[in-house]
Each structure stands twice: as C-alpha cells, then as structure tokens.
XYZ file of C-alpha atoms in Angstrom:
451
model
C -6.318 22.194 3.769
C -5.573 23.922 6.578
C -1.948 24.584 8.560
C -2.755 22.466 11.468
C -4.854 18.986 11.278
C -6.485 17.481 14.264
C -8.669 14.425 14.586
C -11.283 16.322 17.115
C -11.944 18.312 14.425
C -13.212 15.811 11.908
C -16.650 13.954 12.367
C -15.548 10.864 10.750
C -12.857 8.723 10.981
C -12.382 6.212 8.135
C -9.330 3.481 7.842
C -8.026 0.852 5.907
C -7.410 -2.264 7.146
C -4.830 -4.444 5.408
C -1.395 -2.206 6.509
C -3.427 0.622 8.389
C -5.143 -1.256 11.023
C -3.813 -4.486 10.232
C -0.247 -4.751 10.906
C 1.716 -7.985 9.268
C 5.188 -9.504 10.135
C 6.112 -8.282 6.716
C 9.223 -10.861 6.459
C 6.574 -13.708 6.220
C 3.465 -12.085 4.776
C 5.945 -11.400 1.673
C 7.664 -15.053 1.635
C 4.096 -16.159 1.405
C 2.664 -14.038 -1.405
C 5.401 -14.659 -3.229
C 5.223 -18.352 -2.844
C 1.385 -18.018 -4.016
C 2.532 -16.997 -6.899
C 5.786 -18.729 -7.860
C 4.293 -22.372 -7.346
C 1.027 -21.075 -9.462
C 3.705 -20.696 -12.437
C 5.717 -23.532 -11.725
C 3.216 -25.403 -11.482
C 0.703 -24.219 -13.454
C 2.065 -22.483 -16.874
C 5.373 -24.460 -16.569
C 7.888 -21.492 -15.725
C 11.425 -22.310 -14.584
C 11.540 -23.890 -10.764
C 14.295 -21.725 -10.215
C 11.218 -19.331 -8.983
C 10.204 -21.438 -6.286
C 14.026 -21.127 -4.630
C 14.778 -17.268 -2.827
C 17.547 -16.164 -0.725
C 17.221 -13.549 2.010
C 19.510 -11.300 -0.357
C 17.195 -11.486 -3.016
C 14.586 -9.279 -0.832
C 16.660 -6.481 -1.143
C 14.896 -5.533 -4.830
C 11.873 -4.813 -3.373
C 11.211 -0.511 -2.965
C 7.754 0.723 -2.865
C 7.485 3.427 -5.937
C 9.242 1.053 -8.182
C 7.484 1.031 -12.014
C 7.731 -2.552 -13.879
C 7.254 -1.830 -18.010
C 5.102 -4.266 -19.263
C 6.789 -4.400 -22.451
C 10.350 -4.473 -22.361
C 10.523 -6.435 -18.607
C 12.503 -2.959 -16.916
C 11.929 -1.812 -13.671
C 12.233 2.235 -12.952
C 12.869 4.653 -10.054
C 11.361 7.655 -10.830
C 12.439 11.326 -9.579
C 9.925 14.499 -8.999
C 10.021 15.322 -12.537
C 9.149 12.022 -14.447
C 12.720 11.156 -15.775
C 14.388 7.795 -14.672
C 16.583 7.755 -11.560
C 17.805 4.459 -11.785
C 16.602 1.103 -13.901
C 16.658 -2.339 -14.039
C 16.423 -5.273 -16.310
C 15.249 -7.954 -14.382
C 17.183 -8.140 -11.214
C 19.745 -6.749 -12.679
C 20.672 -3.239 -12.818
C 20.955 -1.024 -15.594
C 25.080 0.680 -15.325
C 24.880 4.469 -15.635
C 26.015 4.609 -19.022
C 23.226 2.241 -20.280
C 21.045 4.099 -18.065
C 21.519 7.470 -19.782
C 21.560 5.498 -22.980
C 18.282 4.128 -22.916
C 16.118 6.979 -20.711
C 18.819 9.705 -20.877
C 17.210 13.288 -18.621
C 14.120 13.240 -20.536
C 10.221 11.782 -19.114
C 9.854 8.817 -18.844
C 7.533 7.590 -21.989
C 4.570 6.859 -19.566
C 4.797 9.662 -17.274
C 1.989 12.268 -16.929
C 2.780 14.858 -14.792
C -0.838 15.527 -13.181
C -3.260 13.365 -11.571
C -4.328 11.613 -14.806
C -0.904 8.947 -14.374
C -2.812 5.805 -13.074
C -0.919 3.443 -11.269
C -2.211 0.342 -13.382
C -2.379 0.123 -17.024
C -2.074 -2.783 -20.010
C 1.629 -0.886 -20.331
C 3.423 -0.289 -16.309
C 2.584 -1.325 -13.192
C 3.354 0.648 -9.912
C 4.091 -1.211 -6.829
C 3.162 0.614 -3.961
C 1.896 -1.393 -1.256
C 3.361 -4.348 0.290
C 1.231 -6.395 -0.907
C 2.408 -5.949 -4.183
C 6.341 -5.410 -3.124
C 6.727 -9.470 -3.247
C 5.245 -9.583 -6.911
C 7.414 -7.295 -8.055
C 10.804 -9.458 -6.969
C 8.745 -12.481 -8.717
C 8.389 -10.250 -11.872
C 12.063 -9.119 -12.043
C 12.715 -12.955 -11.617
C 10.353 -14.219 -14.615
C 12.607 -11.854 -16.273
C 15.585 -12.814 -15.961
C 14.448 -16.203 -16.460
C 12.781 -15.288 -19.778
C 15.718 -13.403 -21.257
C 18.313 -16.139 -20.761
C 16.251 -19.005 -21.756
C 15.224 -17.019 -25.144
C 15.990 -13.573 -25.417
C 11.772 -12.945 -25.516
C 10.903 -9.256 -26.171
C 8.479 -7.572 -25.561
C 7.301 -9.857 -22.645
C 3.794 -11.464 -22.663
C 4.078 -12.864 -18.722
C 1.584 -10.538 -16.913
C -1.147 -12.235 -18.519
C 0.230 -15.501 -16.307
C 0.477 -12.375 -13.458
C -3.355 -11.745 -13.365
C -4.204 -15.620 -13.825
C -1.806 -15.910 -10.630
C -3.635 -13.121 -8.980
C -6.850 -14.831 -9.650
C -6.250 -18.219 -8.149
C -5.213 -16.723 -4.928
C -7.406 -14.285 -4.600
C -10.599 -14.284 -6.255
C -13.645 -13.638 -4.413
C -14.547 -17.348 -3.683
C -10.794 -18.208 -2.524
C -11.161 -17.878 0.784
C -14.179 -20.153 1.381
C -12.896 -22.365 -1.113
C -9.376 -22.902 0.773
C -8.246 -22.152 -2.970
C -4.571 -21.447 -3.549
C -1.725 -21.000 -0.919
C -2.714 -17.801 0.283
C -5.964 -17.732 2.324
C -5.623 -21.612 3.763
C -2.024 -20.185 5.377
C -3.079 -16.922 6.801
C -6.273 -19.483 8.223
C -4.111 -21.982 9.496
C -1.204 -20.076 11.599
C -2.269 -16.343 11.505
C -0.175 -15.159 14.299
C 2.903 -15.673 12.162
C 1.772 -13.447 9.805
C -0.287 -11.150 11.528
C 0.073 -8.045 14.734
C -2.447 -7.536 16.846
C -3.334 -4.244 17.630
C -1.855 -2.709 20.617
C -3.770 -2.175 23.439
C -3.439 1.843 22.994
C -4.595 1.399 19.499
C -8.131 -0.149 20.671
C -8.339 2.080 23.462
C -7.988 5.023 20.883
C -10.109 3.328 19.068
C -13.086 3.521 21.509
C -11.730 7.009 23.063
C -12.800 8.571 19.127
C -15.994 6.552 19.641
C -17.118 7.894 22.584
C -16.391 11.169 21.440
C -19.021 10.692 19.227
C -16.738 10.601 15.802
C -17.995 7.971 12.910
C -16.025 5.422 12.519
C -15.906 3.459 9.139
C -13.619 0.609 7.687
C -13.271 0.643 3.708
C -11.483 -2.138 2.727
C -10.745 -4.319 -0.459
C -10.577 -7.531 0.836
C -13.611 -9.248 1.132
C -16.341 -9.911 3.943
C -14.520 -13.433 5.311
C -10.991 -12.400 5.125
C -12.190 -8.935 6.926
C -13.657 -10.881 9.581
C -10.625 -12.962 10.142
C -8.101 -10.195 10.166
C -10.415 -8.072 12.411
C -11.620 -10.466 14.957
C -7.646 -11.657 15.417
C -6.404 -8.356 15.924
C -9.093 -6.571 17.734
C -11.164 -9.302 19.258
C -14.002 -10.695 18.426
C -16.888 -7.978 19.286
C -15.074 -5.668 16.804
C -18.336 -4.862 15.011
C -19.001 -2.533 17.882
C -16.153 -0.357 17.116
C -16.738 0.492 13.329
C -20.545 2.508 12.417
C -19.764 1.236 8.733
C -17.725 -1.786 7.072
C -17.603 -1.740 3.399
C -15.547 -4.809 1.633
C -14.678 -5.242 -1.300
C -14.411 -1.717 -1.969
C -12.564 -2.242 -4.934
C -10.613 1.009 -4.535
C -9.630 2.930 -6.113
C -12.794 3.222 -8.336
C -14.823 3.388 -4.986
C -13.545 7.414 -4.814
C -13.457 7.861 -8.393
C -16.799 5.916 -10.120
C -20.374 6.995 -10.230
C -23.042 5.740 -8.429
C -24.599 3.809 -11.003
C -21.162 2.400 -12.102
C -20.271 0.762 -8.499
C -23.697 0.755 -5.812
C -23.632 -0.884 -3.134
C -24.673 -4.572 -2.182
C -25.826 -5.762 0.803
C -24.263 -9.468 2.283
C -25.362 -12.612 3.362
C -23.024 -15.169 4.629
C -20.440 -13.276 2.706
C -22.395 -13.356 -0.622
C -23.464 -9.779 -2.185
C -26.789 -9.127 -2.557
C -28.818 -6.988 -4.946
C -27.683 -3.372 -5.770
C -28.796 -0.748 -3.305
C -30.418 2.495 -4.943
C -28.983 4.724 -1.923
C -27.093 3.787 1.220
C -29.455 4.470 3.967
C -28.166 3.370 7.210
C -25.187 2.336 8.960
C -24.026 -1.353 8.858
C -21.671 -3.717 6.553
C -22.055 -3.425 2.817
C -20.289 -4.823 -0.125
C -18.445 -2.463 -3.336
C -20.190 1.030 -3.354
C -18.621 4.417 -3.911
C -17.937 7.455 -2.112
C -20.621 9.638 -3.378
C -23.742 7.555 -1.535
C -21.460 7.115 1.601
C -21.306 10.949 1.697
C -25.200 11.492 1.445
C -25.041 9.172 4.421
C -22.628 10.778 6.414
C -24.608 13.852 5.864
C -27.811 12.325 7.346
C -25.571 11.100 10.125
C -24.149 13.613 11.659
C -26.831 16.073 10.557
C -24.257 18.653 8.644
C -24.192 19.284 5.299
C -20.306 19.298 4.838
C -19.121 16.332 7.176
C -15.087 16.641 7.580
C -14.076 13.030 7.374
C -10.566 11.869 7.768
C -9.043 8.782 5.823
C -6.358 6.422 7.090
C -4.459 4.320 4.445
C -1.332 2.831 3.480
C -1.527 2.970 -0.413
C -1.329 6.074 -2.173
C -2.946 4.449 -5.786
C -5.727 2.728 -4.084
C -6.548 5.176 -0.517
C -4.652 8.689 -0.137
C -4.815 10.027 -3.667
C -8.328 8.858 -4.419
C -9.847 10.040 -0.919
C -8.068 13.280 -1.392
C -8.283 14.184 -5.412
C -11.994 12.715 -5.709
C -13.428 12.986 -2.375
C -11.596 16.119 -0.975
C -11.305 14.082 2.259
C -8.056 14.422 4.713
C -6.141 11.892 4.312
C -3.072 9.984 6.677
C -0.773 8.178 5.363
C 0.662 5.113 7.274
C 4.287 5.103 5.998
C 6.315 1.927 7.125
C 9.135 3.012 5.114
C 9.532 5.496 8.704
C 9.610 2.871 11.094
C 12.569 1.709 8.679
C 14.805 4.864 8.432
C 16.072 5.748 11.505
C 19.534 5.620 11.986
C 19.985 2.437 10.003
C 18.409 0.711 13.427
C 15.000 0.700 12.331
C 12.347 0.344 14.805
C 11.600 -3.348 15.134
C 9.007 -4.752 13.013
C 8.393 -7.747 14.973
C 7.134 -7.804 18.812
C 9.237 -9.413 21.297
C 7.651 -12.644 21.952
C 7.809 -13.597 17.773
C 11.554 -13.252 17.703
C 13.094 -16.416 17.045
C 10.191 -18.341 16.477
C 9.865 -18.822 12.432
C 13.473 -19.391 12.430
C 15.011 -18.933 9.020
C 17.910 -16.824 7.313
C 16.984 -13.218 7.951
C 15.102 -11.680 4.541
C 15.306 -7.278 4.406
C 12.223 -6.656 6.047
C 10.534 -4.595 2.891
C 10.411 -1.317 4.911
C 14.413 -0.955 5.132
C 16.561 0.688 2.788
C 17.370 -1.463 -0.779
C 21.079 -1.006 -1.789
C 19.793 -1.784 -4.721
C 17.210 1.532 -5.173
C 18.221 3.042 -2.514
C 15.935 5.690 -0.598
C 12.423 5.514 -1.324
C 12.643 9.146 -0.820
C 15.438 10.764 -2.704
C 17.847 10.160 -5.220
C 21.328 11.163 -6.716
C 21.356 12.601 -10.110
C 24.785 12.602 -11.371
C 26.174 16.004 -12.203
C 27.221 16.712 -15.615
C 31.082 17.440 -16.494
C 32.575 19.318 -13.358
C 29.494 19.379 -11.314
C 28.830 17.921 -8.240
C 25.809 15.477 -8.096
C 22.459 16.763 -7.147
C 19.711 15.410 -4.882
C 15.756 14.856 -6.103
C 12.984 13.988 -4.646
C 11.667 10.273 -6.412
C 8.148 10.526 -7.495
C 6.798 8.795 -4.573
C 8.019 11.346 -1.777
C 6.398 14.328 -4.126
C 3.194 12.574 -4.148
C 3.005 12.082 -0.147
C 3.432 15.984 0.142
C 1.063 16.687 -2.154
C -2.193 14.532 -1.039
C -1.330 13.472 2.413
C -2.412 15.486 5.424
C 0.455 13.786 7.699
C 2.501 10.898 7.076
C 3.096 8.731 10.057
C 4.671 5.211 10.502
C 1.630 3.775 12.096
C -1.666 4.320 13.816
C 0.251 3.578 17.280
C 2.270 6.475 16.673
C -0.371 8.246 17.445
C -2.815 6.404 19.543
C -1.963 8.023 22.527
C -1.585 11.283 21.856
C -4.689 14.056 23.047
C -7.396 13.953 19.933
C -7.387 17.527 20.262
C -3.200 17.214 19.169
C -2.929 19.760 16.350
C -0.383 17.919 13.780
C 1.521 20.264 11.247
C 0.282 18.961 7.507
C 2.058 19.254 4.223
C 0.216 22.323 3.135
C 2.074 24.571 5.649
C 4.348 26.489 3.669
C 4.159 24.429 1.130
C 6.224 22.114 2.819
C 7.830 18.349 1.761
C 8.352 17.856 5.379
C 6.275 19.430 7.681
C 3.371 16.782 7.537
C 5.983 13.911 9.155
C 4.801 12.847 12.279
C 6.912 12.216 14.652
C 9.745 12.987 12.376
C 10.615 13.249 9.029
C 12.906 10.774 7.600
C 16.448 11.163 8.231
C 17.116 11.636 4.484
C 15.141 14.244 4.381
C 16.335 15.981 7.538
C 18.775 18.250 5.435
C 16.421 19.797 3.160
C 18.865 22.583 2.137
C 21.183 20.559 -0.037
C 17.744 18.760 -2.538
C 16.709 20.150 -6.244
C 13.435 20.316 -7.557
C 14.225 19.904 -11.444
C-alpha cells in the first residue's frame, strides 16, 4: 500500500451499510437488540427475568475487542501480543491477583498470532461491531445469573444465543414481523436511525459523476436494505449505487470460492437460482469477491481495478477485503467520535435530544471504566518497575489492515477527492492512518511497549 491514499485514485468505491453508511442513535439501537434477546430467553427457554431489567450503568461493560470464552463464561481484553489485559467473570471483574492467577503473562489459550485467529468459533466469540456490543452485556448477564443460581461450568447458553439470533433475525423475519427487532426499527425508525447528511449524499453523487463505481455489500438482507437506505438517503437511492449485494454473508464473501457462495438473483426479496458468473451491474443476493472482481474488470475496462472498501467491522469488512481481496480498506471508527477530551462529539443530532426521554445509558462509543481504552492498556510493572503501556489487540489490527481510520464517512465528505490521506503503512506507523486525528490516547506515542 502506498504512503498516501486518495479516493480519485481508486475506480471503485464499495461501503457497508449498517454503521458505515447507516448511522444509528446507538443508545436505542442497543436497548433494542438487547431487549430482542433478553425477552427471547425469558420468555422462551425460561432464563431469570432479572434479564429483562437494565440500568444505564450497566452499559458501561460494553468495549468493542472484548473476547467472551464459551466455556468457562469469562470475558478478555486482549493486548498486541495475545496475553490477557484485563478479565471478567460475568459482569464482574477479575482482581489483579486472580487475573495473573488464572492467565498470568502468557497467550491467551485461543490466540493465534497471524491471520488464521477467526473471530467466531464453537470456543470464543469476538465482539466487534455494535451490533454485537449489546449481546455481549446480555452474555456477561446470563452469567452471572447462571453461576449464582448453580455454580454451572462449563456453560452450555450460546446454544440459547444462536436460537435468539435466529428468531430475530433470520432471513424471513422481516416480512414476517417476527421477533422484536425488525417490527420496531419498521414502526418508529427515526429513533433508531441518522439520516445521512446532506454532504454525505452530495459526496455521494460528486464520486459518481466522477465516474467511480459505486457498490453496497451488505449482510442484511434485500427488505431491511431497502428500508435503511430509502430512510436515510431517499427513496431513488438505487441511482446512487452501480451494485447492491445483500446478504453478503461476510466474511466468507472475501474469503470462499466461487462455487462455495455464487450469486443469486432476487425477486420480491426471494433469491433466485445460482448465477454461473456475475455479468452485469444491478442487485444480487450472497456471492463472493472473486466474480465481483471479473466484473469490475469488464467495467471499467482494466485489468487491475483499485477498489476501495468502507466498513465498520474489522471480522466481517476490513480484514477480509484487505487479507483476501487485497482491496484498500477504511475503517469507520466510532470509538473516535468518542475520545476527545472526554466531550465526545455528540452522537445524536440536535432535534432528537430530549425526545426518547429516559435515564442516560454510555453511548457504546465512550470510554468503559470498566475496560477502559479500546486502544491501550496498563500492564502492571513487576517489583520496582513502573507500569507499561500496550497496544490491545484491536488497535494492532486497525494499523495493520486499515488504509485510514476515520470516525465517519462525514468526516470526510467534504473534503477534495483528490485529498491525499496519510495511511498506516507510512513508516510503519500505529498512527499515521487517523483521520482527522488520532485518538487522544494515542497522541503520546513515546511512552507505549510493543511486548
């Protein structure tokens, strides 16, 4: 990758939407995700209705980069180097002596150092998206429920997890009005949901007219696409984007063949049969990376097409679109609109403040007192030696397959395309690829360890 990254260099310009494009008023996107899942259990596999009940304080556990064990119910903070920065059981928090006790300097027993650590598997789960954030609170909870009704290790709840998942948010959920989720977002979806700013649409058409691709690759499906699209951009929004793909099911959409994941044409939001090639713009359903490139190719009539990728997870959009595809790759990092000075940047616009009154949650892109900074971490010192500062897991992963890392698209939406940003490979840099700042933590670079 080169030094400098600009946009009117690239020929394509693909995004995500839930996050990237679309923007939620994260205070009651997560209240609602989590209450899709806490009444399933209730109500369905007949956990404790403590579940159903959460104070604003309780938001505070949620940190992106957090790791849940599958087995024995902790929750992890990882640094740079795979060993355990801080732990929880539960909710609650492991002490430092119990920490060193049970992890003590050495890798954490999942950790791969490489690519090869997925972010899913039948043993940890990563949270890394906000999506996920409010699942991870419900987790910790089912917990902490579990161990003081009966003790139970090793835990057998994420079973109930995926079941919860299901109900919600299976394919046919949204036209079925199934679960809480979908008939909520339907119902009142400007108290959950931003519209885009009028500099983001106007950027929007500016790359269009200067003849750039643009694609949307998204994992929700074609009807809750629609929705979210024709809310926040209007409803001729087709216009804007050369290719839709839903349903993407990323990550595999990077990393699967062809023949494992082809693409599927729709009709009235149901897939069609399996295409053999992708062979001309439009809206498709699943597919994979590899036929999207022979398109691009024909497209733009170059064999090497430089296409860009906008995203907000780095399990399911920047790792996969760099490591697989070799694409650039932005990162949209809320966690910056939430670090400045302690004042963050308001998450809400004007005109929604006050009106879904309510005891004030931790929006999930502020700091957790709990975790602390999503982007460093204290290690204690041993015997008469000052503490040391890491980088967590999650900050060494956004230098190493992000381009830039900005806090979102209307950072930059009105900035020249010809702007030449300063990426993460310059000088091998963790903070060069920031945009318009790096975070404040970060800011005194001098003083951190790479163990």
């Amino acid at each position: 990758m080169a030094q400098h990254f600009s946009l009117a260099a690239c020929d394509v310009v693909g995004f995500d939407l839930d996050h990237t494009l679309c923007r939620y008023n994260l205070p009651e996107s997560a209240r609602l995700i989590y209450n899709s899942f806490a009444q399933f259990l209730v109500k369905e596999k007949g956990y404790d209705k403590e579940l159903l009940t959460v104070t604003p304080e309780d938001w505070d556990f949620c940190c992106k980069g957090l790791a849940l064990d599958l087995e024995d119910g902790n929750f992890i903070k990882l640094a740079d180097n795979g060993t355990v920065l801080r732990a929880s059981h539960g909710t609650k928090m492991l002490a430092p002596e119990l920490l060193a006790e049970e992890y003590g300097r050495k890798e954490w027993k999942h950790f791969m150092p490489d690519s090869g650590m997925a972010c899913r598997s039948g043993k940890y789960y990563f949270y890394d998206n906000y999506f996920d954030l409010p699942g991870a609170l419900l987790c910790a909870r089912v917990v902490d429920s579990l161990t003081k009704n009966n003790g139970q290790k090793p835990f057998d709840f994420w079973k109930d997890i995926v079941a919860g998942i299901q109900h919600n948010y299976k394919m046919s959920a949204f036209k079925e009005n199934c679960g809480i989720y979908f008939p909520e977002i339907k119902r009142d979806p400007g108290r959950y949901l931003h519209t885009c700013p009028e500099s983001v649409k106007k950027w929007l058409r500016q790359l269009k007219n200067a003849g750039k691709i643009l694609m949307l690759i998204t994992s929700s499906h074609s009807d809750y696409c629609r929705l979210l699209c024709e809310y926040i951009l209007g409803n001729d929004f087709e216009y804007l984007f050369d290719i839709v793909i839903t349903n993407a099911l990323k990550p595999g959409f990077f990393s699967h063949l062809p023949s494992q994941r082809p693409f599927r044409t729709l009709e009235n939001d149901e897939e069609q049969e399996a295409l053999p090639s992708l062979d001309k713009p439009g809206w498709y359903s699943q597919g994979n990376a590899v036929h999207l490139y022979e398109l691009l190719k024909k497209m733009t009539g170059k064999p090497e097409p430089k296409v860009v990728y906008f995203g907000d997870s780095m399990h399911s959009d920047i790792f996969p679109a760099c490591h697989y595809s070799n694409w650039e790759t932005v990162l949209i990092l809320e966690e910056l609109r939430g670090d400045r000075d302690g004042k963050p940047e308001d998450s809400e616009p004007l005109e929604k403040k006050g009106k879904y009154e309510g005891p004030k949650a931790k929006p999930l892109n502020r700091l957790s007192k709990k975790w602390g900074s999503f982007f460093i971490d204290s290690v204690s010192g041993l015997e008469n030696t000052e503490d040391s500062l890491v980088y967590t897991w999650s900050c060494k992963r956004i230098s190493a397959y992000s381009t830039i890392a900005i806090p979102s698209i209307e950072a930059i939406a009105e900035l020249p395309l010809d702007y030449k940003f300063t990426s993460f490979s310059s000088n091998n840099s963790k903070t060069a690829g920031y945009y318009p700042n790096p975070p404040l933590v970060l800011s005194n670079d001098g003083k951190l360890t790479t163990k």
